[in-house]
Coordinates of C-alpha atoms in Angstrom, one line a residue:
X2 CA 0.0 -0.1 0.0
X3 CA 1.4 3.4 -1.0
X4 CA 1.8 6.3 1.4
X5 CA -1.0 8.3 -0.3
X6 CA -3.3 5.3 0.0
X7 CA -2.4 4.7 3.6
X8 CA -3.1 8.4 4.3
X9 CA -6.5 8.4 2.4
X10 CA -7.5 5.4 4.5
X11 CA -6.3 7.2 7.7
X12 CA -8.6 10.2 6.8
X13 CA -11.6 8.0 6.1
X14 CA -11.1 6.3 9.1
X15 CA -10.7 9.6 11.0
X16 CA -14.1 10.7 9.7
X17 CA -15.8 7.8 11.2
X18 CA -14.6 8.6 14.6
X19 CA -16.9 11.0 16.5
X20 CA -16.4 14.5 18.0
X21 CA -13.0 16.0 18.5
X22 CA -11.1 13.1 18.0
X23 CA -12.0 12.8 14.4
X24 CA -11.0 16.4 13.9
X25 CA -7.8 15.8 15.7
X26 CA -6.8 12.7 13.7
X27 CA -7.7 14.4 10.2
X28 CA -5.4 17.5 11.3
X29 CA -2.6 14.9 12.2
X30 CA -3.0 13.4 8.8
X31 CA -2.7 16.5 7.1
X32 CA 0.2 17.8 9.3
X33 CA 2.3 14.6 8.3
X34 CA 1.4 15.3 4.7
X35 CA 2.2 18.8 4.7
X36 CA 5.5 18.7 6.6
X37 CA 7.8 17.4 4.0
X38 CA 6.3 19.4 1.3
X39 CA 6.5 22.6 3.0
X40 CA 9.7 22.2 4.9
X41 CA 11.6 21.1 1.6
X42 CA 10.8 24.4 -0.1
X43 CA 11.0 26.6 3.0
X44 CA 14.8 25.5 3.1
X45 CA 15.4 25.4 -0.6
X46 CA 14.3 28.8 -1.3
X47 CA 16.9 30.9 0.0
X48 CA 15.8 34.3 -1.6
X49 CA 12.9 36.2 0.0
X50 CA 9.8 35.9 -1.8
X51 CA 8.9 38.6 -4.3
X52 CA 5.4 38.9 -3.0
X53 CA 6.5 41.2 0.1
X54 CA 7.9 38.7 2.1
X55 CA 10.6 41.0 3.1
X56 CA 8.0 43.2 5.0
X57 CA 6.0 40.3 6.1
X58 CA 8.9 38.7 7.8
X59 CA 9.9 41.9 9.4
X60 CA 6.3 41.7 11.2
X61 CA 6.7 38.2 12.1
X62 CA 10.2 38.9 13.4
X63 CA 8.9 41.6 15.7
X64 CA 6.1 39.6 17.1
X65 CA 8.7 36.6 17.9
X66 CA 10.8 39.3 19.7
X67 CA 7.7 40.3 21.9
X68 CA 6.4 43.3 19.9
X69 CA 2.9 42.3 19.1
X70 CA 1.7 45.4 17.4
X71 CA 3.4 47.1 14.4
X72 CA 2.2 51.0 13.7
X73 CA 1.8 52.0 10.4
X74 CA 4.8 54.0 9.2
X75 CA 7.4 52.2 11.2
X76 CA 10.7 52.2 9.6
X77 CA 12.1 48.8 8.6
X78 CA 14.7 47.6 11.1
X79 CA 18.5 46.6 10.6
X80 CA 17.6 43.0 11.0
X81 CA 15.3 43.3 7.9
X82 CA 18.1 45.2 6.2
X83 CA 20.7 42.5 6.7
X84 CA 18.1 39.6 5.9
X85 CA 17.2 41.4 2.6
X86 CA 20.9 41.7 1.7
X87 CA 22.0 38.1 2.8
X88 CA 19.0 36.3 1.2
X89 CA 18.3 38.6 -1.9
X90 CA 14.9 38.7 -3.5
X91 CA 13.6 36.2 -6.0
X92 CA 13.6 37.7 -9.7
X93 CA 15.1 40.9 -8.2
X94 CA 18.4 40.3 -6.4
X95 CA 20.5 37.4 -5.8
X96 CA 21.6 36.5 -2.3
X97 CA 24.8 38.1 -0.8
X98 CA 28.0 35.9 0.4
X99 CA 28.5 36.3 4.4
X100 CA 28.9 38.5 6.4
X101 CA 25.8 40.3 4.2
X102 CA 26.3 43.7 5.8
X103 CA 28.1 45.6 2.9
X104 CA 26.3 48.1 0.7
X105 CA 24.0 51.0 1.0
X106 CA 21.4 50.7 3.8
X107 CA 17.8 50.9 2.8
X108 CA 15.1 51.5 5.6
X109 CA 11.7 52.5 4.0
X110 CA 8.5 52.2 6.2
X111 CA 7.1 48.8 6.1
X112 CA 4.4 48.7 3.6
X113 CA 2.5 46.0 5.1
X114 CA 2.0 47.5 8.7
X115 CA -1.7 48.4 7.7
X116 CA -2.5 44.7 7.3
X117 CA -4.4 43.1 10.1
X118 CA -2.2 41.4 13.0
X119 CA -3.9 37.9 13.1
X120 CA -1.7 36.1 10.8
X121 CA 1.5 37.8 12.0
X122 CA 0.8 37.4 15.6
X123 CA 0.0 33.8 15.4
X124 CA 2.9 33.1 12.9
X125 CA 5.2 35.3 15.1
X126 CA 4.5 33.5 18.4
X127 CA 4.9 30.1 17.0
X128 CA 8.2 31.0 15.1
X129 CA 9.3 32.7 18.3
X130 CA 8.9 29.2 20.1
X131 CA 10.5 27.3 17.3
X132 CA 13.6 29.9 17.6
X133 CA 13.7 29.2 21.4
X134 CA 13.9 25.5 21.1
X135 CA 17.3 25.9 19.3
X136 CA 16.3 23.6 16.5
X137 CA 16.2 26.5 14.0
X138 CA 18.0 29.9 14.7
X139 CA 16.9 31.9 11.5
X140 CA 13.7 33.7 12.1
X141 CA 12.5 33.5 8.3
X142 CA 13.0 29.8 8.4
X143 CA 11.3 29.4 11.5
X144 CA 8.4 31.8 10.2
X145 CA 8.1 29.5 6.9
X146 CA 8.0 26.4 9.0
X147 CA 4.9 27.5 10.7
X148 CA 3.2 27.1 7.1
X149 CA 3.0 23.6 7.8
X150 CA 0.2 24.3 10.5
X151 CA -1.3 26.6 8.0
X152 CA -1.2 24.3 5.1
X153 CA -2.7 21.5 7.4
X154 CA -5.6 23.9 8.4
X155 CA -6.4 24.7 4.8
X156 CA -6.5 20.9 3.8
X157 CA -8.7 20.2 7.0
X158 CA -11.4 23.0 6.1
X159 CA -11.3 22.1 2.4
X160 CA -12.0 18.4 3.2
X161 CA -15.0 19.3 5.7
X162 CA -16.3 21.8 3.1
X163 CA -16.2 19.2 0.4
X164 CA -18.0 16.6 2.3
X165 CA -20.7 19.3 3.3
X166 CA -21.1 19.6 -0.4
X167 CA -21.7 16.0 -0.9
X168 CA -18.4 15.0 -2.1
X169 CA -17.2 11.4 -1.5
X170 CA -14.4 10.9 1.1
X171 CA -11.7 10.1 -1.2
X172 CA -12.6 12.9 -3.6
X173 CA -12.6 15.4 -0.7
X174 CA -9.1 14.0 0.3
X175 CA -7.6 14.5 -3.2
X176 CA -9.2 18.2 -3.4
X177 CA -7.5 18.9 -0.1
X178 CA -3.9 17.9 -1.7
X179 CA -4.3 20.7 -3.9
X180 CA -2.9 22.8 -1.4
X181 CA 0.6 21.0 -1.9
X182 CA 0.2 19.7 -5.4
X183 CA -0.7 23.3 -7.2
X184 CA 2.4 25.2 -6.9
X185 CA 0.5 28.6 -6.6
X186 CA -1.3 27.4 -3.6
X187 CA 1.9 25.8 -2.0
X188 CA 3.8 28.8 -2.3
X189 CA 1.3 30.4 0.5
X190 CA 2.9 27.9 2.9
X191 CA 6.5 28.0 2.0
X192 CA 6.9 31.8 2.2
X193 CA 5.8 34.1 5.0
X194 CA 2.6 35.9 3.8
X195 CA -0.7 36.4 5.3
X196 CA -2.3 34.8 2.2
X197 CA -1.6 31.4 3.9
X198 CA -4.8 31.9 5.8
X199 CA -7.0 33.0 2.6
X200 CA -8.2 29.2 2.1
X201 CA -9.0 28.5 5.5
X202 CA -10.8 31.7 5.9
X203 CA -12.8 31.3 3.0
X204 CA -13.6 27.6 3.5
X205 CA -14.7 28.5 7.0
X206 CA -17.1 31.3 5.8
X207 CA -18.6 29.1 3.0
X208 CA -19.0 26.3 5.7
X209 CA -20.7 28.8 8.2
X210 CA -22.9 29.8 5.4
X211 CA -24.0 26.2 4.5
X212 CA -24.6 25.0 8.0
X213 CA -26.3 28.1 9.0
X214 CA -28.8 27.7 6.0
X215 CA -29.5 24.2 7.0
X216 CA -30.1 25.4 10.5
X217 CA -27.1 23.4 11.9
X218 CA -25.0 26.4 12.9
X219 CA -26.1 29.6 14.9
X220 CA -26.2 33.2 13.2
X221 CA -23.1 34.3 15.3
X222 CA -20.8 31.6 13.5
X223 CA -21.3 34.1 10.6
X224 CA -20.1 36.9 12.7
X225 CA -17.0 35.0 13.5
X226 CA -16.7 34.3 9.6
X227 CA -16.9 38.2 9.1
X228 CA -14.2 38.7 11.6
X229 CA -11.8 36.1 10.1
X230 CA -12.3 37.7 6.8
X231 CA -11.4 41.4 8.1
X232 CA -8.9 40.0 10.5
X233 CA -6.5 38.2 8.2
X234 CA -6.4 40.1 4.6
X235 CA -8.6 42.7 3.1
X236 CA -8.7 41.0 -0.2
X237 CA -10.7 38.2 1.4
X238 CA -13.7 40.3 1.1
X239 CA -14.3 38.5 -2.4
X240 CA -15.6 35.5 -0.6
X241 CA -18.2 37.7 1.3
X242 CA -19.3 38.9 -2.3
X243 CA -19.6 35.3 -3.1
X244 CA -21.6 34.4 -0.2
X245 CA -23.7 37.4 -0.3
X246 CA -24.8 36.4 -3.7
X247 CA -25.7 32.7 -2.3
X248 CA -28.0 34.4 0.3
X249 CA -29.6 36.5 -2.4
X250 CA -30.0 33.4 -4.5
X251 CA -31.9 31.9 -1.6
X252 CA -34.3 34.9 -1.0
X253 CA -35.1 35.3 -4.8
X254 CA -35.0 31.7 -5.8
X255 CA -38.3 31.1 -7.8
X256 CA -39.5 28.1 -5.8
X257 CA -38.3 25.6 -3.1
X258 CA -37.9 27.8 -0.1
X259 CA -40.6 29.0 2.4
X260 CA -40.8 32.5 4.0
X261 CA -38.9 31.4 6.9
X262 CA -35.8 30.2 5.2
X263 CA -35.7 33.3 3.0
X264 CA -36.0 35.4 6.1
X265 CA -33.1 33.4 7.6
X266 CA -30.9 34.0 4.7
X267 CA -31.7 37.6 4.9
X268 CA -30.6 37.7 8.5
X269 CA -27.5 35.6 7.6
X270 CA -26.3 37.8 4.9
X271 CA -26.9 41.0 6.9
X272 CA -24.8 39.0 9.8
X273 CA -21.9 38.3 7.4
X274 CA -21.6 41.2 5.3
X275 CA -22.5 43.8 8.5
X276 CA -19.7 42.1 10.6
X277 CA -17.0 42.2 7.7
X278 CA -17.9 45.9 7.1
X279 CA -17.8 46.8 10.9
X280 CA -14.4 44.8 11.6
X281 CA -13.0 46.4 8.6
X282 CA -13.8 49.8 9.3
X283 CA -12.7 49.4 13.0
X284 CA -9.3 48.3 11.9
X285 CA -8.9 51.1 9.5
X286 CA -9.7 53.6 12.3
X287 CA -7.1 51.7 14.7
X288 CA -4.5 52.1 12.0
X289 CA -5.3 55.7 11.6
X290 CA -5.1 56.4 15.4
X291 CA -1.9 54.4 16.0
X292 CA 0.3 55.3 12.9
X293 CA 3.6 57.0 13.2
X294 CA 4.0 58.2 9.5
X295 CA 2.5 57.9 6.0
X296 CA 4.5 55.5 4.1
X297 CA 4.6 56.0 0.5
X298 CA 2.7 53.3 -1.9
X299 CA 4.8 50.5 -3.1
X300 CA 4.6 51.8 -6.4
X301 CA 3.2 54.5 -8.8
X302 CA -0.4 53.5 -8.9
X303 CA -2.1 56.7 -8.7
X304 CA -5.0 57.2 -10.8
X305 CA -8.0 59.6 -11.6
X306 CA -10.5 57.3 -12.6
X307 CA -11.1 53.6 -13.4
X308 CA -11.7 52.6 -16.8
X309 CA -14.5 50.3 -17.8
X310 CA -12.0 48.1 -19.9
X311 CA -9.7 47.7 -16.8
X312 CA -12.6 46.5 -14.6
X313 CA -13.9 44.1 -17.4
X314 CA -10.4 42.5 -17.6
X315 CA -10.2 42.1 -13.6
X316 CA -13.7 40.5 -13.6
X317 CA -12.1 37.4 -14.9
X318 CA -9.0 37.4 -13.3
X319 CA -10.2 34.7 -10.7
X320 CA -12.0 32.6 -13.2
X321 CA -8.9 32.3 -15.5
X322 CA -6.3 32.4 -12.9
X323 CA -4.1 34.8 -15.0
X324 CA -0.5 35.1 -13.4
X325 CA 3.0 35.7 -13.9
X326 CA 4.5 32.2 -13.9
X327 CA 5.0 29.6 -16.6
X328 CA 2.7 27.3 -14.9
X329 CA -0.5 29.3 -15.2
X330 CA -1.8 27.1 -17.8
X331 CA -2.5 24.4 -15.5
X332 CA -4.2 26.6 -12.9
X333 CA -6.3 28.1 -15.7
X334 CA -7.7 24.5 -16.6
X335 CA -8.4 23.6 -12.8
X336 CA -10.1 27.1 -12.5
X337 CA -12.2 26.5 -15.6
X338 CA -13.3 23.1 -14.0
X339 CA -14.4 24.4 -11.0
X340 CA -16.3 27.0 -12.8
X341 CA -17.8 24.4 -15.1
X342 CA -19.0 22.3 -12.3
X343 CA -20.5 25.3 -10.7
X344 CA -22.6 26.1 -13.9
X345 CA -23.7 22.7 -14.1
X346 CA -24.9 22.4 -10.6
X347 CA -26.6 25.9 -10.9
X348 CA -28.4 24.6 -13.9
X349 CA -29.6 21.7 -12.5
X350 CA -27.6 19.1 -14.5
X351 CA -25.5 17.8 -11.4
X352 CA -28.2 15.5 -10.0
X353 CA -29.3 15.3 -6.3
X354 CA -27.4 17.6 -4.0
X355 CA -27.6 18.3 -0.3
X356 CA -29.5 21.3 0.7
X357 CA -28.4 24.8 -0.4
X358 CA -25.3 23.7 -2.6
X359 CA -27.1 24.7 -5.7
X360 CA -27.4 28.2 -4.5
X361 CA -23.8 28.5 -3.8
X362 CA -23.3 28.0 -7.5
X363 CA -24.2 31.4 -8.6
X364 CA -22.3 32.8 -5.5
X365 CA -19.0 31.4 -6.7
X366 CA -19.6 32.4 -10.2
X367 CA -20.5 35.9 -9.5
X368 CA -18.1 36.1 -6.5
X369 CA -15.1 35.0 -8.7
X370 CA -16.2 37.7 -11.3
X371 CA -17.7 40.7 -9.1
X372 CA -15.0 40.0 -6.3
X373 CA -12.1 41.4 -8.4
X374 CA -14.1 44.5 -9.4
X375 CA -15.2 45.2 -5.6
X376 CA -11.3 44.9 -4.8
X377 CA -10.5 47.6 -7.7
X378 CA -13.3 50.0 -6.1
X379 CA -12.2 49.5 -2.6
X380 CA -8.6 50.5 -3.4
X381 CA -9.6 53.4 -5.6
X382 CA -12.2 54.9 -3.2
X383 CA -9.8 54.7 -0.2
X384 CA -6.5 55.9 -2.0
X385 CA -7.2 57.1 -5.3
X386 CA -5.1 54.0 -6.8
X387 CA -5.4 51.5 -9.1
X388 CA -3.1 48.5 -8.2
X389 CA -4.1 45.7 -10.3
X390 CA -5.7 42.2 -9.3
X391 CA -3.5 39.5 -9.0
X392 CA -4.4 35.8 -8.6
X393 CA -3.6 35.6 -4.9
X394 CA -6.0 38.0 -4.1
X395 CA -9.0 35.7 -4.9
X396 CA -7.6 32.7 -2.8
X397 CA -10.5 32.9 -0.5
X398 CA -13.1 32.1 -3.3
X399 CA -11.0 28.7 -4.1
X400 CA -12.5 26.6 -1.5
X401 CA -15.9 27.2 -3.1
X402 CA -14.7 26.2 -6.4
X403 CA -12.6 23.3 -5.1
X404 CA -15.6 21.9 -3.4
X405 CA -17.5 22.0 -6.5
X406 CA -14.5 20.4 -8.5
X407 CA -14.8 17.6 -5.8
X408 CA -18.3 16.8 -7.1
X409 CA -16.8 15.8 -10.5
X410 CA -15.0 12.8 -8.8
X411 CA -17.7 10.3 -8.7
X412 CA -15.9 7.3 -9.4
X413 CA -12.7 5.4 -8.4
X414 CA -11.3 5.9 -12.1
X415 CA -11.8 9.9 -11.8
X416 CA -10.3 9.8 -8.4
X417 CA -7.1 8.3 -9.6
X418 CA -7.0 10.4 -12.6
X419 CA -7.3 13.6 -11.0
X420 CA -4.5 12.5 -8.1
X421 CA -2.2 11.4 -10.8
X422 CA -2.8 14.8 -12.8
X423 CA -2.0 16.9 -9.6
X424 CA 1.1 14.8 -8.9
X425 CA 2.2 15.3 -12.5
X426 CA 1.5 19.0 -12.4
X427 CA 3.4 19.4 -8.9
X428 CA 6.5 17.9 -10.6
X429 CA 6.3 19.9 -13.8
X430 CA 8.7 22.6 -12.6
X431 CA 11.6 20.0 -11.5
X432 CA 10.9 18.0 -14.7
X433 CA 11.0 21.0 -17.3
X434 CA 13.1 23.3 -15.3
X435 CA 10.2 26.0 -15.1
X436 CA 9.8 29.0 -13.1
X437 CA 7.6 27.7 -10.2
X438 CA 6.5 31.3 -9.0
X439 CA 3.2 30.9 -10.5
X440 CA 1.2 33.8 -9.5

């Protein structure tokens, strides 16, 4: 029996256990599976990630050293300067040989200081504990290794969501492994980035919506989902757009729901959207009250208006998974399969499904298209800038799409083919010598 087969069997056995033991066993399975993938890449990539890992690692370092809160406008420290010089940044500058302290000092304000603290505090505290054990001396590596926990959390929440959608156990397990086998997803855990929590945030918000509509979870779990969205990364508002459309679909669906269900959907939508808005505004006020300066934007993004053509192009970013790397084609096929399944579910071609799964289909399609436009408008209205939508900004919507994709895997043959395709995709960079920065 192969290792993947053993792990699949263990996951199936775990779901048969009741209560917290089932969840603990599932998490253990995913931790065991995620550890070698994340640790290998965390060590192998000496350079800092191109997507702001320099700034993010500074925040994690400060938390690990006891400073839990960073104020907007704080200047990067000498530690971050030495780290940048020694490691370099992928695609921008190669790492320097020891002692790594030569060259002109460069101490800008940390451009990530306005991001919510949840990821940085959690990662920094665990990274600090890892360093104190003496097993790892480097704070960047320690912060990256915490990604094992975030990868396992992502896999666990994806598994639970796919099962709630009605997917088979093996199909749900295969879909969970996309976290490790799709390079664009794996990179969220091998570098220091708050996007590491986007998948579990999106999965939890979707699961809370589904369970709430089924009268299994109370309304306040949607408030927790709103807090998670606002407390991790502003771009995660895209999943709130998707779930808002889902609640709207329940309200206006032509048949099948009584008045009480529609009222419940209205209350749930208000709880999720309202809590997200309140927590977001509250954090913006905290940033404004505590700032020590106004850091310049990371680039020249100022615009006087947003062109309709720009919004139209960005409106398909999350459906097509456009990016910068050479592996994007595989992500496009995956995203299209997810969207195709959602359309089939929406049109009623997918057969018998658990309650309210069909209403999530228009939510996913609309969220994946309108979510990017909402982000454009948010940035423009708050800063008069157009930064441009990147693939990773839509990661919170992926759990919905992946859960729909799991519904495709109805037979053992389909599951084996999907697993083999994912493994081949994961091996593509090494086999063909491709640039694996696929976002």
